[in-house]
Amino acid sequence: MSDITTTRPAIRNGVDTAALFATLDAIKGDPEIAKFQFRASNRWIAGTHSQSTMDGFFGAKQEMNHATAYVAEADHPAVLVGADNGPTPTEYLLHALAACLTAGVANIAAVRGVNLTEVTSTVEGDIDLLGILGLSKDVRNGYQQIKVTFNVKGDDPDKLRQVVEQSRQRSAVYDVLTNGVPVSIDVVTG
Amino acid sequence: MSDITTTRPAIRNGVDTAALFATLDAIKGDPEIAKFQFRASNRWIAGTHSQSTMDGFFGAKQEMNHATAYVAEADHPAVLVGADNGPTPTEYLLHALAACLTAGVANIAAVRGVNLTEVTSTVEGDIDLLGILGLSKDVRNGYQQIKVTFNVKGDDPDKLRQVVEQSRQRSAVYDVLTNGVPVSIDVVTG
């Protein structure tokens, strides 16, 4: 029956595509909805150990909150004279990249009617600590390169590759990591 | 007694400065020790929800592991058609920046003999979603700017400011976010 074969499910890959299209329409009607500000509040604990809370953010023209206040630990490992109470700050960059690209893959595949069964990825970042330790002026402080490897299972392999490529082209974290962003730092003492 | 006033404590701000100097000496003697690779393994769960594990890394000329395998969730909030099972990927960038700068502040202050009593920071990132939603070619995908505000308490305010500035100059995450890094993406399907 043609009315069945032409009906697209509203939920695909766990993505509510009807809500996604409705959100796009709402933003087209009022671009102010799209202006967001995300935030993290960090508190030093001891040594290289600190803890961030991510809760409130601004978006859709109002102050909002996450379902719960999320907390993330960070520390340096023992080999770098930390207490290893959490991942290193630099590892969170890799997590952020994988998570952003993966969310995009799920959304884009859903909108295109492409079914996913499994998406995994590994992210590797190479860093030479001679930079941050001040032992060489020829070595940068941060990662020298980051390599992402996706393993995607589902519909047609060509479509899956195109979905990953489109996610790369629309990823907030990929953009920030590859192109950089202006960062200002203010200090209050006392 | 002069032998007391000239003795510097090995632990300051929770940082084992003796171990830190010993590590620096070891790296000066063999720069290969400084070559690290950090990693994250991500697994898609449903919709925009995914989970990363950070455990193994390479450094000091050997494969190493964290004290435990750290897991971090990421998701989009409900207003962005996610299930809000964790912070957004972009919020993790803010956490990474705060945590990296804060770890540097603690280490640098310790090495300089500057005592800290409290270090907090807030990080704000402004993003216009017209970019990632493909609704404007004039808007970038990522943050347009990031603002960090540190509140540092301890010894002399001028020294505290200098410590924050030195941390900025030696921060891996600040370098990556402001200058960008090459990212390659490979895709395996099937």
PDB file of N, CA, C and O in Angstrom, chain A residues 13 34 36 38 40 42 44 47 52 66-67 70 84 91 95 106 119 121 123 125-127 129 140-142 148 150 152-153 169 175 177 180-181 184 186 188 190, chain B residues 13 34 36-38 40 42 44 47 52 66-67 70 84 91 95 119 121 123 125-127 129 140-142 148 150 152-153 169 175 177 180-181 184 186 188 190:
ATOM      1  N   ASN A  13      16.635   6.213  14.403  1.00  0.00           N
ATOM      2  CA  ASN A  13      17.919   6.269  15.131  1.00  0.00           C
ATOM      3  C   ASN A  13      17.760   6.917  16.507  1.00  0.00           C
ATOM      4  O   ASN A  13      18.707   7.483  17.048  1.00  0.00           O
ATOM      5  N   ALA A  34      18.064  30.877  17.845  1.00  0.00           N
ATOM      6  CA  ALA A  34      19.295  30.102  17.619  1.00  0.00           C
ATOM      7  C   ALA A  34      20.500  30.597  18.409  1.00  0.00           C
ATOM      8  O   ALA A  34      21.559  29.973  18.379  1.00  0.00           O
ATOM      9  N   PHE A  36      22.677  30.847  21.392  1.00  0.00           N
ATOM     10  CA  PHE A  36      22.879  30.100  22.634  1.00  0.00           C
ATOM     11  C   PHE A  36      24.159  30.547  23.333  1.00  0.00           C
ATOM     12  O   PHE A  36      25.091  31.049  22.700  1.00  0.00           O
ATOM     13  N   PHE A  38      26.590  28.535  26.179  1.00  0.00           N
ATOM     14  CA  PHE A  38      26.841  27.426  27.101  1.00  0.00           C
ATOM     15  C   PHE A  38      27.885  27.858  28.128  1.00  0.00           C
ATOM     16  O   PHE A  38      28.681  28.773  27.889  1.00  0.00           O
ATOM     17  N   ALA A  40      30.388  26.609  31.805  1.00  0.00           N
ATOM     18  CA  ALA A  40      30.916  25.659  32.788  1.00  0.00           C
ATOM     19  C   ALA A  40      31.477  26.456  33.949  1.00  0.00           C
ATOM     20  O   ALA A  40      32.081  27.513  33.744  1.00  0.00           O
ATOM     21  N   ASN A  42      34.036  26.047  37.127  1.00  0.00           N
ATOM     22  CA  ASN A  42      35.076  25.134  37.609  1.00  0.00           C
ATOM     23  C   ASN A  42      35.557  25.527  38.994  1.00  0.00           C
ATOM     24  O   ASN A  42      35.620  26.711  39.333  1.00  0.00           O
ATOM     25  N   TRP A  44      38.729  24.530  41.737  1.00  0.00           N
ATOM     26  CA  TRP A  44      39.975  23.822  42.029  1.00  0.00           C
ATOM     27  C   TRP A  44      39.816  23.035  43.313  1.00  0.00           C
ATOM     28  O   TRP A  44      39.267  23.542  44.288  1.00  0.00           O
ATOM     29  N   GLY A  47      46.087  20.292  43.913  1.00  0.00           N
ATOM     30  CA  GLY A  47      47.029  19.902  42.867  1.00  0.00           C
ATOM     31  C   GLY A  47      46.432  20.209  41.497  1.00  0.00           C
ATOM     32  O   GLY A  47      45.926  21.309  41.275  1.00  0.00           O
ATOM     33  N   SER A  52      34.237  20.599  37.250  1.00  0.00           N
ATOM     34  CA  SER A  52      33.349  21.563  36.591  1.00  0.00           C
ATOM     35  C   SER A  52      31.902  21.142  36.735  1.00  0.00           C
ATOM     36  O   SER A  52      31.583  19.950  36.748  1.00  0.00           O
ATOM     37  N   HIS A  66      19.918  22.225  32.427  1.00  0.00           N
ATOM     38  CA  HIS A  66      19.910  20.813  32.077  1.00  0.00           C
ATOM     39  C   HIS A  66      18.937  20.065  32.994  1.00  0.00           C
ATOM     40  O   HIS A  66      18.530  20.578  34.046  1.00  0.00           O
ATOM     41  N   ALA A  67      18.607  18.837  32.616  1.00  0.00           N
ATOM     42  CA  ALA A  67      17.723  17.995  33.417  1.00  0.00           C
ATOM     43  C   ALA A  67      18.275  17.857  34.832  1.00  0.00           C
ATOM     44  O   ALA A  67      17.527  17.775  35.808  1.00  0.00           O
ATOM     45  N   TYR A  70      25.266  18.665  35.690  1.00  0.00           N
ATOM     46  CA  TYR A  70      26.281  17.658  35.392  1.00  0.00           C
ATOM     47  C   TYR A  70      27.639  18.083  35.940  1.00  0.00           C
ATOM     48  O   TYR A  70      28.029  19.250  35.819  1.00  0.00           O
ATOM     49  N   ASP A  84      45.392  11.620  39.400  1.00  0.00           N
ATOM     50  CA  ASP A  84      44.560  10.782  38.517  1.00  0.00           C
ATOM     51  C   ASP A  84      43.138  10.603  39.066  1.00  0.00           C
ATOM     52  O   ASP A  84      42.622   9.502  39.144  1.00  0.00           O
ATOM     53  N   GLU A  91      42.038  15.122  27.200  1.00  0.00           N
ATOM     54  CA  GLU A  91      41.204  13.979  26.780  1.00  0.00           C
ATOM     55  C   GLU A  91      39.754  14.400  26.579  1.00  0.00           C
ATOM     56  O   GLU A  91      39.043  13.843  25.742  1.00  0.00           O
ATOM     57  N   HIS A  95      36.917  13.528  23.614  1.00  0.00           N
ATOM     58  CA  HIS A  95      35.542  13.103  23.907  1.00  0.00           C
ATOM     59  C   HIS A  95      34.545  14.065  23.258  1.00  0.00           C
ATOM     60  O   HIS A  95      33.570  13.638  22.626  1.00  0.00           O
ATOM     61  N   ALA A 106      23.903  10.831  13.917  1.00  0.00           N
ATOM     62  CA  ALA A 106      22.562  10.310  14.235  1.00  0.00           C
ATOM     63  C   ALA A 106      21.471  11.226  13.686  1.00  0.00           C
ATOM     64  O   ALA A 106      20.500  10.761  13.076  1.00  0.00           O
ATOM     65  N   VAL A 119      27.441   2.835  15.911  1.00  0.00           N
ATOM     66  CA  VAL A 119      28.427   3.883  15.604  1.00  0.00           C
ATOM     67  C   VAL A 119      29.433   3.917  16.746  1.00  0.00           C
ATOM     68  O   VAL A 119      29.077   4.209  17.891  1.00  0.00           O
ATOM     69  N   SER A 121      33.655   5.136  17.649  1.00  0.00           N
ATOM     70  CA  SER A 121      34.792   5.896  17.127  1.00  0.00           C
ATOM     71  C   SER A 121      35.910   5.914  18.148  1.00  0.00           C
ATOM     72  O   SER A 121      35.676   5.785  19.351  1.00  0.00           O
ATOM     73  N   VAL A 123      39.383   8.285  19.052  1.00  0.00           N
ATOM     74  CA  VAL A 123      40.042   9.564  18.774  1.00  0.00           C
ATOM     75  C   VAL A 123      41.405   9.546  19.452  1.00  0.00           C
ATOM     76  O   VAL A 123      41.504   9.207  20.636  1.00  0.00           O
ATOM     77  N   GLY A 125      44.999  11.780  20.073  1.00  0.00           N
ATOM     78  CA  GLY A 125      45.639  13.088  19.993  1.00  0.00           C
ATOM     79  C   GLY A 125      47.097  12.994  20.402  1.00  0.00           C
ATOM     80  O   GLY A 125      47.404  12.522  21.496  1.00  0.00           O
ATOM     81  N   ASP A 126      47.985  13.429  19.506  1.00  0.00           N
ATOM     82  CA  ASP A 126      49.427  13.361  19.781  1.00  0.00           C
ATOM     83  C   ASP A 126      49.909  14.690  20.342  1.00  0.00           C
ATOM     84  O   ASP A 126      49.673  15.742  19.757  1.00  0.00           O
ATOM     85  N   ILE A 127      50.615  14.608  21.455  1.00  0.00           N
ATOM     86  CA  ILE A 127      51.114  15.825  22.109  1.00  0.00           C
ATOM     87  C   ILE A 127      52.525  15.582  22.627  1.00  0.00           C
ATOM     88  O   ILE A 127      52.815  14.525  23.193  1.00  0.00           O
ATOM     89  N   LEU A 129      55.067  16.966  25.238  1.00  0.00           N
ATOM     90  CA  LEU A 129      55.005  17.805  26.443  1.00  0.00           C
ATOM     91  C   LEU A 129      56.186  18.761  26.583  1.00  0.00           C
ATOM     92  O   LEU A 129      56.212  19.574  27.521  1.00  0.00           O
ATOM     93  N   ARG A 140      54.721  23.157  20.039  1.00  0.00           N
ATOM     94  CA  ARG A 140      53.511  23.839  20.491  1.00  0.00           C
ATOM     95  C   ARG A 140      53.021  23.234  21.801  1.00  0.00           C
ATOM     96  O   ARG A 140      53.369  22.088  22.142  1.00  0.00           O
ATOM     97  N   ASN A 141      52.166  23.959  22.510  1.00  0.00           N
ATOM     98  CA  ASN A 141      51.628  23.457  23.779  1.00  0.00           C
ATOM     99  C   ASN A 141      50.613  22.335  23.576  1.00  0.00           C
ATOM    100  O   ASN A 141      50.541  21.396  24.360  1.00  0.00           O
ATOM    101  N   GLY A 142      49.787  22.465  22.559  1.00  0.00           N
ATOM    102  CA  GLY A 142      48.658  21.561  22.398  1.00  0.00           C
ATOM    103  C   GLY A 142      48.945  20.362  21.507  1.00  0.00           C
ATOM    104  O   GLY A 142      50.100  20.081  21.168  1.00  0.00           O
ATOM    105  N   VAL A 148      40.658  10.780  14.062  1.00  0.00           N
ATOM    106  CA  VAL A 148      39.381  10.151  14.410  1.00  0.00           C
ATOM    107  C   VAL A 148      39.149   8.978  13.465  1.00  0.00           C
ATOM    108  O   VAL A 148      39.333   9.119  12.254  1.00  0.00           O
ATOM    109  N   PHE A 150      36.045   6.399  12.592  1.00  0.00           N
ATOM    110  CA  PHE A 150      34.653   6.003  12.807  1.00  0.00           C
ATOM    111  C   PHE A 150      34.411   4.607  12.271  1.00  0.00           C
ATOM    112  O   PHE A 150      34.932   4.227  11.226  1.00  0.00           O
ATOM    113  N   VAL A 152      31.002   2.692  11.367  1.00  0.00           N
ATOM    114  CA  VAL A 152      29.567   2.941  11.260  1.00  0.00           C
ATOM    115  C   VAL A 152      28.891   1.764  10.569  1.00  0.00           C
ATOM    116  O   VAL A 152      29.323   1.327   9.497  1.00  0.00           O
ATOM    117  N   LYS A 153      27.843   1.246  11.212  1.00  0.00           N
ATOM    118  CA  LYS A 153      27.079   0.142  10.632  1.00  0.00           C
ATOM    119  C   LYS A 153      25.625   0.549  10.475  1.00  0.00           C
ATOM    120  O   LYS A 153      25.072   1.264  11.315  1.00  0.00           O
ATOM    121  N   GLN A 169      31.051  18.533   8.334  1.00  0.00           N
ATOM    122  CA  GLN A 169      30.844  19.877   7.793  1.00  0.00           C
ATOM    123  C   GLN A 169      29.940  20.741   8.677  1.00  0.00           C
ATOM    124  O   GLN A 169      29.895  21.955   8.494  1.00  0.00           O
ATOM    125  N   ASP A 175      34.678  22.388  14.105  1.00  0.00           N
ATOM    126  CA  ASP A 175      34.991  23.757  13.678  1.00  0.00           C
ATOM    127  C   ASP A 175      35.923  24.441  14.671  1.00  0.00           C
ATOM    128  O   ASP A 175      36.960  25.011  14.294  1.00  0.00           O
ATOM    129  N   LEU A 177      37.892  23.110  16.978  1.00  0.00           N
ATOM    130  CA  LEU A 177      39.211  22.474  17.089  1.00  0.00           C
ATOM    131  C   LEU A 177      40.075  22.725  15.861  1.00  0.00           C
ATOM    132  O   LEU A 177      41.295  22.848  15.972  1.00  0.00           O
ATOM    133  N   GLY A 180      39.946  27.150  15.479  1.00  0.00           N
ATOM    134  CA  GLY A 180      40.230  27.991  16.631  1.00  0.00           C
ATOM    135  C   GLY A 180      39.113  28.981  16.896  1.00  0.00           C
ATOM    136  O   GLY A 180      38.201  29.158  16.078  1.00  0.00           O
ATOM    137  N   VAL A 181      39.170  29.592  18.066  1.00  0.00           N
ATOM    138  CA  VAL A 181      38.140  30.544  18.494  1.00  0.00           C
ATOM    139  C   VAL A 181      38.811  31.570  19.413  1.00  0.00           C
ATOM    140  O   VAL A 181      39.737  31.234  20.157  1.00  0.00           O
ATOM    141  N   SER A 184      39.009  34.993  25.690  1.00  0.00           N
ATOM    142  CA  SER A 184      39.461  36.056  26.592  1.00  0.00           C
ATOM    143  C   SER A 184      39.510  35.512  28.014  1.00  0.00           C
ATOM    144  O   SER A 184      38.687  34.667  28.393  1.00  0.00           O
ATOM    145  N   ASP A 186      39.776  36.866  31.990  1.00  0.00           N
ATOM    146  CA  ASP A 186      39.818  37.907  33.011  1.00  0.00           C
ATOM    147  C   ASP A 186      40.172  37.265  34.342  1.00  0.00           C
ATOM    148  O   ASP A 186      39.807  36.118  34.605  1.00  0.00           O
ATOM    149  N   VAL A 188      40.144  37.919  38.575  1.00  0.00           N
ATOM    150  CA  VAL A 188      39.790  38.656  39.780  1.00  0.00           C
ATOM    151  C   VAL A 188      40.572  38.026  40.921  1.00  0.00           C
ATOM    152  O   VAL A 188      40.566  36.802  41.069  1.00  0.00           O
ATOM    153  N   GLY A 190      41.968  38.211  45.237  1.00  0.00           N
ATOM    154  CA  GLY A 190      41.665  38.748  46.567  1.00  0.00           C
ATOM    155  C   GLY A 190      40.647  37.909  47.289  1.00  0.00           C
ATOM    156  O   GLY A 190      40.158  36.939  46.789  1.00  0.00           O
TER     157      GLY A 190
ATOM    158  N   ASN B  13      50.149  23.692  47.473  1.00  0.00           N
ATOM    159  CA  ASN B  13      48.893  23.674  46.700  1.00  0.00           C
ATOM    160  C   ASN B  13      48.492  22.243  46.304  1.00  0.00           C
ATOM    161  O   ASN B  13      47.815  22.037  45.298  1.00  0.00           O
ATOM    162  N   ALA B  34      58.643  12.734  26.756  1.00  0.00           N
ATOM    163  CA  ALA B  34      57.599  13.766  26.661  1.00  0.00           C
ATOM    164  C   ALA B  34      56.569  13.504  25.573  1.00  0.00           C
ATOM    165  O   ALA B  34      55.583  14.236  25.458  1.00  0.00           O
ATOM    166  N   PHE B  36      53.484  12.025  24.167  1.00  0.00           N
ATOM    167  CA  PHE B  36      52.276  11.380  24.677  1.00  0.00           C
ATOM    168  C   PHE B  36      51.230  11.246  23.575  1.00  0.00           C
ATOM    169  O   PHE B  36      51.215  12.005  22.605  1.00  0.00           O
ATOM    170  N   GLN B  37      50.370  10.247  23.731  1.00  0.00           N
ATOM    171  CA  GLN B  37      49.155  10.167  22.911  1.00  0.00           C
ATOM    172  C   GLN B  37      47.991   9.877  23.851  1.00  0.00           C
ATOM    173  O   GLN B  37      47.990   8.864  24.554  1.00  0.00           O
ATOM    174  N   PHE B  38      47.004  10.789  23.837  1.00  0.00           N
ATOM    175  CA  PHE B  38      45.786  10.554  24.606  1.00  0.00           C
ATOM    176  C   PHE B  38      44.695  10.048  23.683  1.00  0.00           C
ATOM    177  O   PHE B  38      44.731  10.276  22.472  1.00  0.00           O
ATOM    178  N   ALA B  40      40.294   8.695  23.301  1.00  0.00           N
ATOM    179  CA  ALA B  40      38.934   8.486  23.783  1.00  0.00           C
ATOM    180  C   ALA B  40      38.247   7.519  22.830  1.00  0.00           C
ATOM    181  O   ALA B  40      38.460   7.589  21.614  1.00  0.00           O
ATOM    182  N   ASN B  42      34.504   6.285  21.724  1.00  0.00           N
ATOM    183  CA  ASN B  42      33.109   6.705  21.862  1.00  0.00           C
ATOM    184  C   ASN B  42      32.164   5.654  21.287  1.00  0.00           C
ATOM    185  O   ASN B  42      32.465   4.989  20.305  1.00  0.00           O
ATOM    186  N   TRP B  44      27.983   5.291  20.295  1.00  0.00           N
ATOM    187  CA  TRP B  44      26.657   5.879  20.145  1.00  0.00           C
ATOM    188  C   TRP B  44      25.640   5.044  20.900  1.00  0.00           C
ATOM    189  O   TRP B  44      25.661   3.813  20.832  1.00  0.00           O
ATOM    190  N   GLY B  47      19.856   8.452  19.453  1.00  0.00           N
ATOM    191  CA  GLY B  47      19.672   9.874  19.206  1.00  0.00           C
ATOM    192  C   GLY B  47      21.011  10.592  19.271  1.00  0.00           C
ATOM    193  O   GLY B  47      21.977  10.145  18.657  1.00  0.00           O
ATOM    194  N   SER B  52      31.767   8.235  26.014  1.00  0.00           N
ATOM    195  CA  SER B  52      33.191   8.012  25.741  1.00  0.00           C
ATOM    196  C   SER B  52      33.873   7.367  26.935  1.00  0.00           C
ATOM    197  O   SER B  52      33.531   7.644  28.084  1.00  0.00           O
ATOM    198  N   HIS B  66      44.846   4.897  32.989  1.00  0.00           N
ATOM    199  CA  HIS B  66      44.405   5.679  34.137  1.00  0.00           C
ATOM    200  C   HIS B  66      44.164   4.743  35.325  1.00  0.00           C
ATOM    201  O   HIS B  66      44.058   3.519  35.168  1.00  0.00           O
ATOM    202  N   ALA B  67      44.040   5.343  36.507  1.00  0.00           N
ATOM    203  CA  ALA B  67      43.755   4.576  37.723  1.00  0.00           C
ATOM    204  C   ALA B  67      42.490   3.743  37.533  1.00  0.00           C
ATOM    205  O   ALA B  67      42.363   2.637  38.072  1.00  0.00           O
ATOM    206  N   TYR B  70      37.738   6.019  32.805  1.00  0.00           N
ATOM    207  CA  TYR B  70      36.768   7.097  33.021  1.00  0.00           C
ATOM    208  C   TYR B  70      35.745   7.126  31.893  1.00  0.00           C
ATOM    209  O   TYR B  70      36.093   6.969  30.728  1.00  0.00           O
ATOM    210  N   ASP B  84      18.944  14.890  26.792  1.00  0.00           N
ATOM    211  CA  ASP B  84      19.623  15.506  27.937  1.00  0.00           C
ATOM    212  C   ASP B  84      20.150  14.471  28.926  1.00  0.00           C
ATOM    213  O   ASP B  84      19.933  14.570  30.121  1.00  0.00           O
ATOM    214  N   GLU B  91      29.923  21.959  25.662  1.00  0.00           N
ATOM    215  CA  GLU B  91      30.190  22.322  27.068  1.00  0.00           C
ATOM    216  C   GLU B  91      31.465  21.657  27.570  1.00  0.00           C
ATOM    217  O   GLU B  91      32.164  22.211  28.439  1.00  0.00           O
ATOM    218  N   HIS B  95      34.684  23.052  29.880  1.00  0.00           N
ATOM    219  CA  HIS B  95      35.237  22.328  31.039  1.00  0.00           C
ATOM    220  C   HIS B  95      36.724  22.043  30.831  1.00  0.00           C
ATOM    221  O   HIS B  95      37.536  22.251  31.749  1.00  0.00           O
ATOM    222  N   VAL B 119      40.541  28.704  43.932  1.00  0.00           N
ATOM    223  CA  VAL B 119      40.549  29.033  42.499  1.00  0.00           C
ATOM    224  C   VAL B 119      39.226  28.564  41.908  1.00  0.00           C
ATOM    225  O   VAL B 119      38.923  27.363  41.907  1.00  0.00           O
ATOM    226  N   SER B 121      36.453  29.372  38.466  1.00  0.00           N
ATOM    227  CA  SER B 121      36.360  30.043  37.171  1.00  0.00           C
ATOM    228  C   SER B 121      35.021  29.730  36.528  1.00  0.00           C
ATOM    229  O   SER B 121      34.409  28.694  36.795  1.00  0.00           O
ATOM    230  N   VAL B 123      33.292  29.762  32.576  1.00  0.00           N
ATOM    231  CA  VAL B 123      33.612  29.838  31.151  1.00  0.00           C
ATOM    232  C   VAL B 123      32.306  29.932  30.390  1.00  0.00           C
ATOM    233  O   VAL B 123      31.384  29.132  30.621  1.00  0.00           O
ATOM    234  N   GLY B 125      30.595  30.298  26.475  1.00  0.00           N
ATOM    235  CA  GLY B 125      30.825  30.198  25.038  1.00  0.00           C
ATOM    236  C   GLY B 125      29.575  30.584  24.270  1.00  0.00           C
ATOM    237  O   GLY B 125      28.508  30.003  24.487  1.00  0.00           O
ATOM    238  N   ASP B 126      29.707  31.563  23.379  1.00  0.00           N
ATOM    239  CA  ASP B 126      28.562  32.033  22.593  1.00  0.00           C
ATOM    240  C   ASP B 126      28.536  31.330  21.240  1.00  0.00           C
ATOM    241  O   ASP B 126      29.535  31.306  20.521  1.00  0.00           O
ATOM    242  N   ILE B 127      27.376  30.790  20.911  1.00  0.00           N
ATOM    243  CA  ILE B 127      27.234  30.050  19.654  1.00  0.00           C
ATOM    244  C   ILE B 127      25.874  30.373  19.032  1.00  0.00           C
ATOM    245  O   ILE B 127      24.862  30.434  19.730  1.00  0.00           O
ATOM    246  N   LEU B 129      23.294  28.943  16.490  1.00  0.00           N
ATOM    247  CA  LEU B 129      23.020  27.640  15.869  1.00  0.00           C
ATOM    248  C   LEU B 129      22.593  27.729  14.406  1.00  0.00           C
ATOM    249  O   LEU B 129      22.419  26.692  13.749  1.00  0.00           O
ATOM    250  N   ARG B 140      29.445  30.759  11.554  1.00  0.00           N
ATOM    251  CA  ARG B 140      30.298  29.586  11.729  1.00  0.00           C
ATOM    252  C   ARG B 140      29.569  28.515  12.541  1.00  0.00           C
ATOM    253  O   ARG B 140      28.608  28.812  13.263  1.00  0.00           O
ATOM    254  N   ASN B 141      30.066  27.287  12.459  1.00  0.00           N
ATOM    255  CA  ASN B 141      29.446  26.191  13.208  1.00  0.00           C
ATOM    256  C   ASN B 141      29.718  26.283  14.707  1.00  0.00           C
ATOM    257  O   ASN B 141      28.860  25.950  15.514  1.00  0.00           O
ATOM    258  N   GLY B 142      30.921  26.682  15.058  1.00  0.00           N
ATOM    259  CA  GLY B 142      31.351  26.615  16.458  1.00  0.00           C
ATOM    260  C   GLY B 142      31.121  27.895  17.233  1.00  0.00           C
ATOM    261  O   GLY B 142      30.423  28.808  16.770  1.00  0.00           O
ATOM    262  N   VAL B 148      36.546  33.513  29.705  1.00  0.00           N
ATOM    263  CA  VAL B 148      36.892  32.865  30.973  1.00  0.00           C
ATOM    264  C   VAL B 148      37.049  33.941  32.034  1.00  0.00           C
ATOM    265  O   VAL B 148      37.693  34.962  31.793  1.00  0.00           O
ATOM    266  N   PHE B 150      38.423  34.130  35.932  1.00  0.00           N
ATOM    267  CA  PHE B 150      39.030  33.437  37.070  1.00  0.00           C
ATOM    268  C   PHE B 150      38.863  34.258  38.339  1.00  0.00           C
ATOM    269  O   PHE B 150      38.959  35.495  38.318  1.00  0.00           O
ATOM    270  N   VAL B 152      40.761  34.096  41.861  1.00  0.00           N
ATOM    271  CA  VAL B 152      41.893  33.423  42.500  1.00  0.00           C
ATOM    272  C   VAL B 152      42.196  34.085  43.836  1.00  0.00           C
ATOM    273  O   VAL B 152      42.352  35.306  43.911  1.00  0.00           O
ATOM    274  N   LYS B 153      42.284  33.268  44.883  1.00  0.00           N
ATOM    275  CA  LYS B 153      42.620  33.775  46.214  1.00  0.00           C
ATOM    276  C   LYS B 153      43.863  33.072  46.734  1.00  0.00           C
ATOM    277  O   LYS B 153      44.057  31.883  46.499  1.00  0.00           O
ATOM    278  N   GLN B 169      49.864  30.896  28.934  1.00  0.00           N
ATOM    279  CA  GLN B 169      50.940  30.758  27.949  1.00  0.00           C
ATOM    280  C   GLN B 169      51.423  29.314  27.797  1.00  0.00           C
ATOM    281  O   GLN B 169      52.134  29.000  26.838  1.00  0.00           O
ATOM    282  N   ASP B 175      45.864  26.527  23.804  1.00  0.00           N
ATOM    283  CA  ASP B 175      46.547  26.530  22.501  1.00  0.00           C
ATOM    284  C   ASP B 175      45.661  25.921  21.424  1.00  0.00           C
ATOM    285  O   ASP B 175      45.458  26.502  20.353  1.00  0.00           O
ATOM    286  N   LEU B 177      42.384  25.447  21.400  1.00  0.00           N
ATOM    287  CA  LEU B 177      41.144  26.194  21.138  1.00  0.00           C
ATOM    288  C   LEU B 177      41.410  27.507  20.405  1.00  0.00           C
ATOM    289  O   LEU B 177      40.601  27.938  19.592  1.00  0.00           O
ATOM    290  N   GLY B 180      43.764  26.158  16.910  1.00  0.00           N
ATOM    291  CA  GLY B 180      43.300  25.052  16.077  1.00  0.00           C
ATOM    292  C   GLY B 180      44.346  23.962  15.933  1.00  0.00           C
ATOM    293  O   GLY B 180      45.515  24.139  16.317  1.00  0.00           O
ATOM    294  N   VAL B 181      43.911  22.819  15.423  1.00  0.00           N
ATOM    295  CA  VAL B 181      44.789  21.655  15.275  1.00  0.00           C
ATOM    296  C   VAL B 181      44.282  20.855  14.068  1.00  0.00           C
ATOM    297  O   VAL B 181      43.070  20.805  13.824  1.00  0.00           O
ATOM    298  N   SER B 184      42.054  14.641  11.319  1.00  0.00           N
ATOM    299  CA  SER B 184      41.723  13.750  10.207  1.00  0.00           C
ATOM    300  C   SER B 184      40.606  12.810  10.654  1.00  0.00           C
ATOM    301  O   SER B 184      40.533  12.424  11.824  1.00  0.00           O
ATOM    302  N   ASP B 186      38.732   9.236   9.489  1.00  0.00           N
ATOM    303  CA  ASP B 186      38.590   8.055   8.639  1.00  0.00           C
ATOM    304  C   ASP B 186      37.275   7.364   8.975  1.00  0.00           C
ATOM    305  O   ASP B 186      36.828   7.392  10.124  1.00  0.00           O
ATOM    306  N   VAL B 188      35.115   3.700   8.549  1.00  0.00           N
ATOM    307  CA  VAL B 188      34.994   2.297   8.186  1.00  0.00           C
ATOM    308  C   VAL B 188      33.513   1.950   8.251  1.00  0.00           C
ATOM    309  O   VAL B 188      32.855   2.265   9.248  1.00  0.00           O
ATOM    310  N   GLY B 190      30.172  -0.983   7.368  1.00  0.00           N
ATOM    311  CA  GLY B 190      29.923  -2.422   7.168  1.00  0.00           C
ATOM    312  C   GLY B 190      29.423  -3.060   8.420  1.00  0.00           C
ATOM    313  O   GLY B 190      29.270  -2.436   9.420  1.00  0.00           O
TER     314      GLY B 190
END
